[in-house]
Amino acid sequence: MSAPVSLKPHRGAATQAEAARKGAPSGAAASLEVEGVSLSFGGVKALRDVSFSVAPGSITALIGPNGAGKTSMFNCISGFYKPQQGTIRYNGEDITRMHPPHRARIGFARTFQNIALFRGMTVLDNIKLGRHAHLKTNILDAFAYWGRAAREEMELRRDVEERIIDFLEINHIRNMPVAALSYGLQKRVELARALAMHPRILLLDEPVAGMNREETEDMARFILDVKEEWGTTILMVEHDMGMVMDISDHVVVLNFGEVIASGLPHEVQGNAQVAEAYLGAGEPAAIKEKIHKRASVA
Amino acid sequence: MLIGTAKHSYRADEALLTTSPQRLWMAILLIALALAPLALDNYWLYLACLVSINVASATGLNILTGFTGLVSIGQAAFMAVGAYTVAVLEARTGLPFLVNLVVGGAVAACVGLVVGLPSLRVKGLYLAIATIAASFILHFVFVNWQSVTNGNSGINVTPASLFGVELTDYVHLYYVFVPITALMVLGAANLFRTRIGRAFIAIRDRDISAEVLGISLLRYKLLSFAVSSFYAGVAGGMWAYFFRVVTPESFPFIYSIFFLAAIIVGGMGTILGGVVGAVFMTLVPELLRFAVEWLTTIFPNAVTALSPIRTIVFGALIIGFLIAEPKGLAEIIQRIRRFFHLWPFRK
Ligand SMILES: Nc1ncnc2c1ncn2[C@@H]1O[C@H](COP(=O)(O)OP(=O)(O)OP(=O)(O)O)[C@@H](O)[C@H]1O
Ligand SMILES: [Mg+2]
């Protein structure tokens, strides 16, 4: 459909070098391993002994019926929930108990199932916030807005404009308050904010939920571009099977808090247990048919 | 990309004042402020100094409550800390008065850090109650820490002096206070062009996603308290040099409410809001007093009725403006601005 967006390589390289100089994550791919994670809320066992891993530079989809525990898993990975058991490793380092702001600094970024933008702020300010952890301006610089603060803000603005806003094609809305945008655009701005963090691993909770066909295709293309051009590792929760089958390298299926299958998209698609989890037991061929229908409707 | 690639186009777009009318009005305002003492009598100069002090403090509270979303009813207590610090320094050291003001701000900021600790656990009304409690504790300290505060009789403050001139006249004080306040307001405006100001707003709007972006709630909530109290401390220091005596009753609890009202009436979370709110709350009662005096010359028999009416009218004005524009006077000003658009540059 629309022309592929390309990041100008020289500019990308310059910014990466600059990021490396500042000690910020360079965008190099990261790996994630979840090992035996269990989480319960009172009596509700949201996650039971969940293990899976996300390969560097891949797109991994976490799927499963409503209430399967996908968002809970995300919240463990981003540090809001502390699992009662198990470990989460990032590039081999145990991060299970690390605070969320610290995770942001080492390269985590995420979007939320129910969009968590700052509604009163403009698109531009929302995106700039993504860069927070990598900026150095201190309170005295800020009051004077002189020297470092001004320079840093200018660099930030250029980076946001040229790497993010151009890339996600949101030039026309940069000065609009987020609250005035359509749902689809808000999801895109949330992705923009996450990308501004220059993440090494990106967690997307239902990136295309509630979007129309065209918006979904755009978003799928952006996610693929992020993987291919930035080399970012991506873990996404998604109900849209068409999109999951199209763009993911690896699929993990959760049901009632347990991993019931994982593998390549087509392997998972053909798995009878997965079909049962989604649609109830029945004739495997008919179920497969149903899944295909679902995928094409979605 | 924005109009071309030139770096300066981003710079222009990120400037505080982006249009020519804005710059023109700001220039007019600054010239008016510089020349005002030529036109004002002593009483109005007194009021102008008071407005300046209140603007500084209200701007500080707006950073905390309007921009960071942490409700505080303790601003006057932080002013008192600044005022006492200045009074003590003035009495016991020979430090220049500008240094005293900064130290007053710094001490208030430290107290603010401690008072801000509950904000890590509680929000909204609960936090407001905690700041009220802190106010009463501070009051207790002012009354009882005899050796430093001189208890209920308070401390007399010698006049500030700058370049050998004693600042006793309101004109002198005006020319010192107004630039200080202007710098403080400018500093606050600058703050919100950087990551720190954005982090404050992020915490106000949605603290969970703020954390995901790497914003430490602990650090920024406390920083907001410290900055806000610093403003209060400097304002309190100016207050001390202005009234020249500091007692435990100098900063009553109602004064904290005054500041909360000022930012609500002016507009929470806008720099302009803190400024116009403080001007409104300080000057309108005076204007009403003049109106009443004028009316009593016409209706000499109505004196007893008119003076309470003044208070009622003041209250009604506040309510009226809030109903007309819940976002405050700053929003009304913005609306007028949009109405005239680019006037006087419009063709
Ligand atoms: N904070 C919480 N307190 C109590 N129970 C919770 C909490 N969060 C999630 N749960 C429960 O944990 C289970 C898993 O919920 P979760 O939100 O992770 O599912 P999900 O797979 O993301 O579902 P959906 O597809 O609907 O988004 C559900 O039974 C839910 O009710
Ligand atoms: Mg969910």
XYZ file of C-alpha atoms and ligand atoms in Angstrom:
677
model
C 0.000 0.000 0.000
C 1.901 3.121 1.000
C 5.592 3.588 0.341
C 7.927 2.138 2.962
C 9.306 4.702 5.333
C 13.050 4.764 5.558
C 15.229 6.264 8.198
C 18.034 8.196 6.632
C 20.968 5.964 7.555
C 23.551 8.669 8.132
C 21.304 10.499 10.530
C 20.390 7.319 12.342
C 24.033 6.428 12.682
C 24.932 9.851 14.022
C 22.212 9.724 16.635
C 23.220 6.237 17.657
C 26.815 7.299 18.123
C 25.606 10.233 20.144
C 23.390 7.962 22.219
C 26.344 5.659 22.825
C 28.466 8.612 23.899
C 25.810 9.617 26.401
C 25.694 6.078 27.665
C 22.108 5.657 26.539
C 20.872 2.356 25.135
C 21.997 2.296 21.542
C 18.965 0.481 20.196
C 20.948 -2.741 19.977
C 18.601 -5.693 20.316
C 18.006 -7.195 23.714
C 16.824 -10.573 24.868
C 14.250 -11.371 27.492
C 13.689 -14.590 29.401
C 10.731 -15.304 31.602
C 11.259 -18.296 33.854
C 8.679 -19.991 36.035
C 6.759 -16.805 36.801
C 3.705 -17.150 39.024
C 1.467 -14.325 40.146
C -1.781 -14.396 42.068
C -4.200 -11.768 43.276
C -5.701 -13.211 46.413
C -7.386 -16.351 45.113
C -7.019 -15.527 41.422
C -4.004 -17.176 39.864
C -3.251 -14.808 37.031
C 0.005 -16.524 36.021
C 1.145 -20.068 36.756
C 4.721 -21.076 36.165
C 5.010 -19.116 32.931
C 8.234 -19.534 30.954
C 9.128 -18.260 27.528
C 11.880 -16.304 25.894
C 12.055 -13.503 23.405
C 14.933 -13.642 20.929
C 16.914 -10.472 20.209
C 15.545 -8.524 17.274
C 12.420 -10.649 16.921
C 8.724 -9.948 17.146
C 7.118 -12.252 19.669
C 3.363 -12.306 20.061
C 1.727 -13.196 23.354
C -1.821 -14.336 22.648
C -4.669 -15.934 24.513
C -8.343 -15.468 25.335
C -9.604 -12.619 27.521
C -8.397 -12.879 31.081
C -5.603 -15.283 30.155
C -3.034 -13.174 32.000
C -1.322 -11.370 29.123
C -1.511 -7.894 30.606
C -0.495 -9.303 33.993
C 2.587 -10.770 32.326
C 3.362 -7.368 30.805
C 2.983 -5.724 34.178
C 5.475 -8.157 35.652
C 7.917 -7.470 32.845
C 7.603 -3.707 33.256
C 7.826 -3.908 37.032
C 4.339 -2.933 38.245
C 3.637 -6.377 39.631
C 6.157 -8.393 41.576
C 5.642 -12.061 40.742
C 5.494 -14.320 43.797
C 7.742 -16.807 42.023
C 10.063 -16.941 39.072
C 12.601 -14.683 37.449
C 12.645 -12.299 34.546
C 15.983 -11.817 32.856
C 17.017 -9.069 30.496
C 20.193 -9.781 28.529
C 20.950 -12.366 31.177
C 20.526 -9.946 34.089
C 17.867 -10.695 36.716
C 15.506 -7.712 36.729
C 12.541 -9.253 38.549
C 12.607 -6.688 41.363
C 13.932 -3.660 39.495
C 11.828 -0.465 39.746
C 9.995 0.687 36.602
C 11.987 3.951 36.153
C 15.208 1.957 36.280
C 13.881 -0.428 33.643
C 13.178 2.549 31.409
C 16.782 3.634 31.724
C 18.154 0.256 30.674
C 16.023 0.094 27.538
C 12.437 -0.930 28.297
C 9.492 0.856 26.726
C 5.849 -0.085 26.611
C 2.403 0.950 25.485
C -0.787 0.223 27.371
C -3.957 -1.652 26.521
C -6.046 1.396 27.449
C -3.783 4.136 26.123
C -1.911 5.942 28.878
C -1.046 9.231 27.229
C -1.029 12.557 29.048
C -4.277 13.833 27.649
C -3.872 17.517 28.363
C -0.447 17.742 26.729
C 0.299 18.144 23.068
C 1.494 15.273 20.934
C 4.952 16.814 20.842
C 5.233 17.075 24.631
C 3.985 13.531 25.067
C 6.670 12.255 22.732
C 9.360 14.401 24.341
C 8.480 12.824 27.677
C 9.633 9.528 26.250
C 13.155 10.862 26.125
C 13.093 11.927 29.783
C 15.425 9.323 31.194
C 18.173 10.128 28.699
C 18.245 13.882 29.266
C 20.574 15.561 31.706
C 19.084 19.003 32.353
C 19.112 19.718 36.090
C 16.946 22.149 37.992
C 19.340 25.111 37.725
C 19.812 24.613 33.973
C 16.047 24.443 33.688
C 15.378 27.769 35.437
C 17.888 29.578 33.283
C 17.044 27.676 30.096
C 20.528 28.558 29.041
C 23.476 26.533 27.843
C 22.823 22.877 28.453
C 19.057 23.034 28.880
C 18.467 24.990 25.678
C 20.939 22.890 23.711
C 19.492 19.652 24.976
C 15.932 20.727 24.230
C 16.924 21.681 20.677
C 18.633 18.326 20.116
C 15.602 16.586 21.563
C 13.267 18.483 19.315
C 15.285 17.612 16.235
C 15.547 13.960 17.228
C 11.812 13.736 17.898
C 10.936 15.499 14.652
C 13.301 13.633 12.391
C 13.382 10.163 13.892
C 9.911 9.794 15.303
C 7.371 12.241 13.907
C 8.472 11.848 10.295
C 8.749 8.101 10.710
C 5.251 7.630 12.123
C 3.729 10.226 9.817
C 2.200 12.376 12.533
C 3.507 15.750 11.363
C 0.043 17.199 11.022
C -0.935 16.623 14.643
C 2.255 17.504 16.509
C 0.793 20.557 18.220
C -2.632 19.119 18.969
C -3.668 18.095 22.465
C -3.842 14.316 22.631
C -7.429 14.362 23.885
C -8.577 15.754 20.519
C -7.224 12.798 18.512
C -8.956 9.697 17.203
C -8.318 6.418 18.979
C -6.100 5.127 16.197
C -3.926 8.226 16.215
C -3.641 8.110 19.994
C -2.298 4.567 19.727
C 0.214 5.820 17.201
C 1.288 8.675 19.477
C 1.733 6.203 22.296
C 4.021 4.176 20.043
C 5.858 7.385 19.173
C 6.403 8.143 22.845
C 7.724 4.634 23.434
C 10.065 4.955 20.445
C 11.373 8.269 21.749
C 12.809 6.253 24.614
C 15.132 4.604 22.072
C 14.124 1.268 23.543
C 16.013 -1.945 23.151
C 12.883 -3.885 23.937
C 9.394 -2.672 23.202
C 6.275 -4.093 24.853
C 3.046 -3.388 22.990
C -0.243 -4.255 24.707
C -2.850 -4.655 21.950
C -1.400 -2.096 19.524
C -4.257 -2.365 17.018
C -7.265 -3.009 19.264
C -10.207 -0.903 18.152
C -8.561 0.184 14.914
C -10.072 -0.011 11.468
C -8.484 -2.041 8.704
C -6.350 0.754 7.287
C -5.085 1.903 10.675
C -4.260 -1.711 11.528
C -2.226 -2.122 8.363
C -0.361 1.115 9.025
C 0.433 0.046 12.558
C 1.597 -3.402 11.425
C 3.917 -1.744 8.935
C 5.316 0.595 11.593
C 5.966 -2.292 13.964
C 7.779 -4.228 11.245
C 9.809 -1.138 10.350
C 10.796 -0.637 13.966
C 12.063 -4.178 14.098
C 13.869 -4.043 10.790
C 15.336 -0.562 10.836
C 15.964 -0.049 14.525
C 16.618 -3.656 15.396
C 14.390 -3.340 18.458
C 13.141 -6.524 20.119
C 9.356 -6.505 20.279
C 6.932 -8.364 22.502
C 3.288 -7.719 21.748
C -0.075 -8.803 23.053
C -2.635 -8.893 20.298
C -6.064 -10.359 19.608
C -5.988 -9.625 15.888
C -4.921 -13.038 14.569
C -4.380 -11.776 11.054
C -1.793 -9.339 12.263
C -0.198 -11.846 14.651
C 0.215 -14.396 11.856
C 1.533 -11.778 9.454
C 4.242 -10.062 11.415
C 5.363 -12.198 14.332
C 8.373 -14.486 14.334
C 7.319 -16.408 17.389
C 4.021 -16.891 19.187
C 3.373 -17.757 22.838
C -0.154 -18.777 23.845
C -1.468 -18.233 27.355
C -4.660 -19.703 28.741
C -5.802 -19.360 32.349
C -2.348 -18.105 33.243
C -0.492 -21.033 31.705
C 1.567 -21.335 28.544
C -0.289 -23.900 26.467
C 1.706 -23.600 23.260
C 4.509 -21.728 21.641
C 6.276 -21.820 18.315
C 6.179 -20.396 14.832
C 2.914 -18.708 13.878
C 1.694 -21.499 11.605
C 2.596 -24.186 14.158
C 0.558 -22.476 16.806
C -2.278 -21.895 14.408
C -2.550 -25.604 13.760
C -2.371 -26.566 17.430
C -5.583 -28.235 18.601
C -5.151 -27.107 22.216
C -4.922 -23.505 21.106
C -8.008 -23.854 18.993
C -9.827 -25.337 21.962
C -8.746 -22.497 24.246
C -10.111 -19.959 21.828
C -13.221 -21.654 20.564
C -14.054 -24.538 22.820
C -13.591 -28.220 21.908
C -14.806 -29.518 18.552
C -13.864 -30.926 15.205
C -10.245 -29.766 14.532
C -10.837 -29.081 10.843
C -13.884 -26.925 11.554
C -11.979 -25.034 14.226
C -9.081 -24.382 11.894
C -11.585 -23.044 9.413
C -13.019 -20.756 12.117
C -9.595 -19.431 13.025
C -8.939 -18.612 9.405
C -12.249 -16.803 9.204
C -11.440 -14.865 12.345
C -8.080 -13.913 10.948
C -9.568 -12.594 7.751
C -12.409 -10.756 9.502
C -10.116 -9.069 11.993
C 9.788 18.251 9.589
C 8.913 21.786 10.405
C 9.119 24.541 7.804
C 12.490 23.706 6.349
C 15.338 22.057 8.147
C 17.060 25.114 9.553
C 17.862 24.534 13.197
C 16.646 27.985 14.110
C 13.096 27.150 13.060
C 12.880 24.682 15.949
C 14.428 27.305 18.166
C 11.799 29.849 17.141
C 9.066 27.287 17.660
C 10.350 26.447 21.145
C 10.641 30.087 22.245
C 8.587 31.370 25.175
C 6.923 34.072 23.111
C 6.296 32.831 19.618
C 4.344 35.626 17.925
C 5.089 39.309 17.382
C 1.981 40.477 19.269
C 3.068 38.414 22.271
C 6.481 40.008 22.210
C 4.981 43.476 21.791
C 2.618 43.045 24.741
C 5.417 41.700 26.886
C 7.569 44.717 26.019
C 4.696 47.065 26.876
C 4.169 45.280 30.187
C 7.852 45.511 31.109
C 8.035 49.208 30.242
C 4.848 49.845 32.223
C 6.298 48.012 35.225
C 9.509 50.019 34.960
C 7.703 53.353 34.762
C 4.839 52.615 37.158
C 6.439 54.216 40.237
C 6.360 57.566 38.417
C 2.583 57.373 38.340
C 1.817 55.591 41.616
C 1.437 57.218 45.006
C 2.919 55.645 48.111
C -0.146 53.592 48.916
C -0.262 52.026 45.461
C 3.460 51.348 45.612
C 2.841 49.536 48.861
C 0.190 47.453 47.129
C 2.477 46.812 44.139
C 5.169 45.434 46.452
C 2.620 43.222 48.151
C 1.378 41.987 44.779
C 4.955 41.191 43.821
C 5.476 39.093 46.962
C 2.183 37.283 46.473
C 2.869 36.596 42.793
C 6.185 34.977 43.681
C 4.609 32.730 46.280
C 1.529 31.869 44.198
C 3.746 30.920 41.263
C 5.573 28.533 43.568
C 2.347 26.955 44.774
C 1.175 26.658 41.187
C 4.261 24.577 40.354
C 3.367 22.170 43.141
C -0.422 22.105 43.031
C -1.269 23.306 39.523
C 1.465 21.549 37.586
C 2.394 18.540 39.716
C -1.075 17.914 41.127
C -0.006 17.814 44.785
C -2.458 19.853 46.825
C -0.793 21.901 49.531
C -2.373 24.220 52.079
C 0.935 25.086 53.648
C 2.377 27.773 51.396
C 2.167 30.483 54.072
C 4.051 28.267 56.530
C 6.898 27.883 54.038
C 6.888 31.652 53.601
C 7.208 31.947 57.343
C 10.267 29.691 57.284
C 11.854 31.981 54.687
C 10.868 35.084 56.619
C 12.299 33.802 59.905
C 15.504 32.677 58.197
C 15.970 36.121 56.700
C 15.144 37.835 59.994
C 17.666 35.719 61.888
C 20.382 36.123 59.260
C 19.797 39.863 59.098
C 20.046 40.153 62.875
C 23.061 37.899 63.404
C 25.183 38.006 60.257
C 26.329 40.711 57.928
C 25.371 38.860 54.800
C 24.028 40.887 51.854
C 20.279 40.818 51.652
C 20.144 38.987 48.310
C 22.143 36.160 49.869
C 19.723 36.143 52.798
C 16.791 35.794 50.405
C 18.406 32.840 48.641
C 19.265 31.169 51.949
C 15.692 31.815 53.119
C 14.477 30.054 49.989
C 16.915 27.193 50.502
C 15.904 26.610 54.126
C 12.235 26.672 53.135
C 13.037 24.188 50.351
C 14.600 21.803 52.879
C 11.537 22.054 55.114
C 9.403 21.530 51.994
C 11.283 18.313 51.243
C 10.359 16.933 54.652
C 6.753 18.110 54.481
C 6.547 16.578 51.002
C 7.412 13.087 52.218
C 3.764 12.079 52.775
C 3.084 12.842 49.098
C 4.827 9.597 48.247
C 1.984 7.719 49.922
C -1.082 9.950 49.890
C -2.737 12.284 47.417
C -5.506 14.849 47.181
C -7.310 15.787 50.373
C -5.147 13.497 52.479
C -2.016 15.278 51.352
C -3.732 18.625 51.934
C -4.416 17.588 55.515
C -0.779 16.557 55.949
C 0.367 20.005 54.808
C -2.088 21.643 57.213
C -0.657 19.535 60.008
C 2.846 20.604 59.015
C 1.730 24.244 59.128
C 0.559 23.859 62.692
C 3.747 22.088 63.709
C 5.804 24.916 62.201
C 3.652 27.474 64.021
C 4.335 25.638 67.244
C 8.061 25.775 66.521
C 7.945 29.517 65.828
C 6.180 30.162 69.114
C 8.339 27.886 71.246
C 11.839 28.000 69.816
C 12.489 31.112 71.901
C 16.255 31.302 71.421
C 15.930 31.652 67.666
C 12.469 33.042 66.954
C 12.016 35.124 70.087
C 8.624 33.501 70.640
C 5.429 35.456 70.342
C 7.109 38.854 70.249
C 8.915 37.929 67.056
C 11.951 39.488 65.412
C 12.412 42.993 64.105
C 14.173 43.180 60.773
C 16.545 45.967 59.863
C 16.002 47.378 56.387
C 17.700 45.651 53.492
C 20.439 47.616 51.859
C 21.715 47.459 48.335
C 24.840 49.295 47.132
C 24.812 51.267 50.369
C 21.212 52.420 49.950
C 18.806 51.424 52.710
C 15.649 50.031 51.176
C 13.054 51.746 53.326
C 10.966 53.548 50.715
C 8.381 51.591 48.832
C 9.902 52.888 45.598
C 13.217 51.253 46.403
C 11.575 48.045 47.481
C 9.451 48.083 44.331
C 12.529 48.248 42.121
C 14.074 45.327 43.975
C 11.018 43.102 44.462
C 9.516 43.387 40.997
C 12.680 42.264 39.156
C 13.151 39.390 41.624
C 9.577 38.259 41.105
C 9.896 38.686 37.345
C 12.982 36.460 37.348
C 11.160 33.873 39.437
C 8.202 33.850 37.067
C 10.560 33.585 34.090
C 12.377 30.721 35.800
C 9.088 28.904 36.315
C 8.130 29.425 32.680
C 11.515 28.059 31.596
C 11.141 25.073 33.882
C 8.145 23.917 31.867
C 10.108 23.993 28.636
C 12.395 21.257 29.935
C 12.268 17.644 31.024
C 11.737 18.588 34.649
C 8.563 20.562 34.036
C 7.247 17.881 31.713
C 7.918 15.276 34.391
C 5.861 17.320 36.900
C 2.911 17.469 34.515
C 3.260 13.779 33.736
C 3.015 12.954 37.436
C -0.090 15.107 37.752
C -1.803 13.520 34.761
C -0.912 9.848 35.155
C 1.710 8.775 37.592
C 1.820 5.131 36.464
C 2.840 5.922 32.928
C 5.254 8.538 34.226
C 7.139 5.736 35.940
C 7.294 3.674 32.770
C 8.984 6.617 31.076
C 11.719 6.539 33.676
C 10.379 9.350 35.864
C 11.060 8.585 39.495
C 7.975 9.629 41.470
C 10.022 9.916 44.644
C 12.522 12.307 43.167
C 10.134 14.517 41.231
C 7.421 14.843 43.848
C 10.010 15.920 46.375
C 11.676 18.195 43.844
C 8.349 19.872 43.199
C 7.848 20.419 46.924
C 11.355 21.816 47.212
C 10.964 24.219 44.291
C 7.566 25.390 45.460
C 8.842 25.965 48.995
C 11.897 27.748 47.654
C 9.575 30.218 45.948
C 7.605 30.576 49.157
C 10.804 31.062 51.147
C 12.080 33.839 48.906
C 8.640 35.468 48.924
C 8.604 35.194 52.717
C 12.053 36.769 52.826
C 10.819 39.710 50.783
C 7.841 39.901 53.106
C 10.217 40.169 56.072
C 12.114 43.051 54.466
C 8.824 44.669 53.590
C 6.978 44.570 56.922
C 10.200 44.480 58.936
C 8.834 42.358 61.752
C 8.202 38.630 61.756
C 6.009 36.975 64.375
C 4.244 33.596 64.521
C 1.032 35.406 63.530
C 2.556 37.021 60.439
C 1.639 34.073 58.274
C -1.760 32.866 59.445
C -3.286 29.707 58.075
C -5.812 31.742 56.059
C -2.882 33.128 54.060
C -2.216 29.587 52.747
C -5.817 29.398 51.617
C -5.383 32.779 49.981
C -2.675 31.273 47.738
C -4.716 28.203 46.944
C -7.607 30.473 45.984
C -5.256 32.621 43.918
C -4.106 29.769 41.708
C -7.623 28.369 41.377
C -9.067 31.740 40.403
C -6.096 32.534 38.180
C -5.795 29.153 36.554
C -4.044 26.046 37.822
C -1.208 24.727 35.761
C -0.520 27.878 33.784
C 2.206 30.372 34.629
C -0.095 33.237 33.720
C -2.711 31.793 36.085
C -0.528 32.086 39.172
C 0.336 35.663 38.284
C -3.140 36.996 37.518
C -4.629 35.021 40.397
C -2.303 36.660 42.901
C -2.899 40.097 41.381
C -6.653 39.570 41.509
C -6.730 38.305 45.080
C -4.502 41.125 46.320
C -5.959 44.070 44.443
C -9.667 43.385 44.085
C -10.434 43.789 47.810
C -8.622 47.136 47.669
C -10.511 48.247 44.586
C -13.730 47.278 46.299
C -12.704 49.293 49.331
C -12.273 52.336 47.106
C -15.653 51.665 45.543
C -17.229 51.506 49.002
C -15.529 54.740 50.096
C -16.785 56.448 47.001
C -20.302 55.110 47.563
C -20.341 56.324 51.171
C -19.687 59.861 49.950
C -22.877 59.511 47.920
C -24.905 57.557 50.481
C -23.472 58.650 53.852
C -26.163 56.709 55.723
C -25.194 53.348 54.259
C -21.720 53.033 55.822
C -22.551 50.120 58.097
C -24.268 48.187 55.329
C -21.651 48.816 52.669
C -18.592 47.460 54.386
C -19.838 43.857 54.731
C -21.201 44.112 51.205
C -17.636 44.553 50.047
C -16.702 41.108 51.348
C -19.795 39.591 49.808
C -19.051 41.179 46.444
C -15.498 39.862 46.570
C -16.768 36.341 47.230
C -19.404 36.664 44.538
C -16.784 37.841 42.050
C -14.654 34.775 42.723
C -17.604 32.448 42.304
C -18.779 34.339 39.218
C -15.435 34.087 37.469
C -15.134 30.422 38.327
C -18.572 29.690 36.901
C -17.804 31.708 33.786
C -14.480 29.919 33.305
C -13.551 27.043 35.606
C -10.046 27.064 34.150
C -9.528 30.486 35.660
C -8.743 34.046 34.655
C -5.776 32.938 32.538
C -8.187 31.093 30.268
C -10.397 34.183 30.000
C -7.324 36.154 28.948
C -6.491 33.494 26.366
C -10.017 33.728 25.012
C -9.749 37.480 24.658
C -6.425 36.955 22.952
C -7.921 34.510 20.496
C -10.741 36.954 19.877
C -8.346 39.699 18.870
C -6.122 37.094 17.292
C -3.045 38.872 16.039
C -4.175 42.394 16.891
C -2.582 44.941 16.441
C -0.624 43.220 13.681
C -3.663 41.936 11.876
C -4.296 43.596 8.532
N -4.847 -5.828 39.702
C -5.574 -6.966 39.691
N -6.239 -7.350 40.801
C -6.953 -8.501 40.800
N -7.070 -9.315 39.757
C -6.433 -8.975 38.623
C -5.654 -7.791 38.525
N -5.138 -7.715 37.284
C -5.581 -8.794 36.636
N -6.356 -9.564 37.425
C -6.970 -10.849 37.061
O -5.980 -11.636 36.458
C -6.492 -12.340 35.354
C -5.692 -12.013 34.115
O -5.955 -10.665 33.708
P -5.187 -9.945 32.552
O -5.612 -8.552 32.542
O -3.752 -10.217 32.680
O -5.766 -10.692 31.269
P -5.503 -10.410 29.737
O -4.988 -11.661 29.167
O -4.684 -9.190 29.535
O -6.986 -10.171 29.205
P -7.529 -9.209 28.048
O -7.330 -9.945 26.775
O -8.972 -9.085 28.367
O -6.787 -7.934 28.129
C -7.955 -11.964 35.240
O -8.714 -12.961 35.881
C -8.033 -10.668 36.002
O -9.315 -10.504 36.568
Mg -4.969 -7.343 28.677
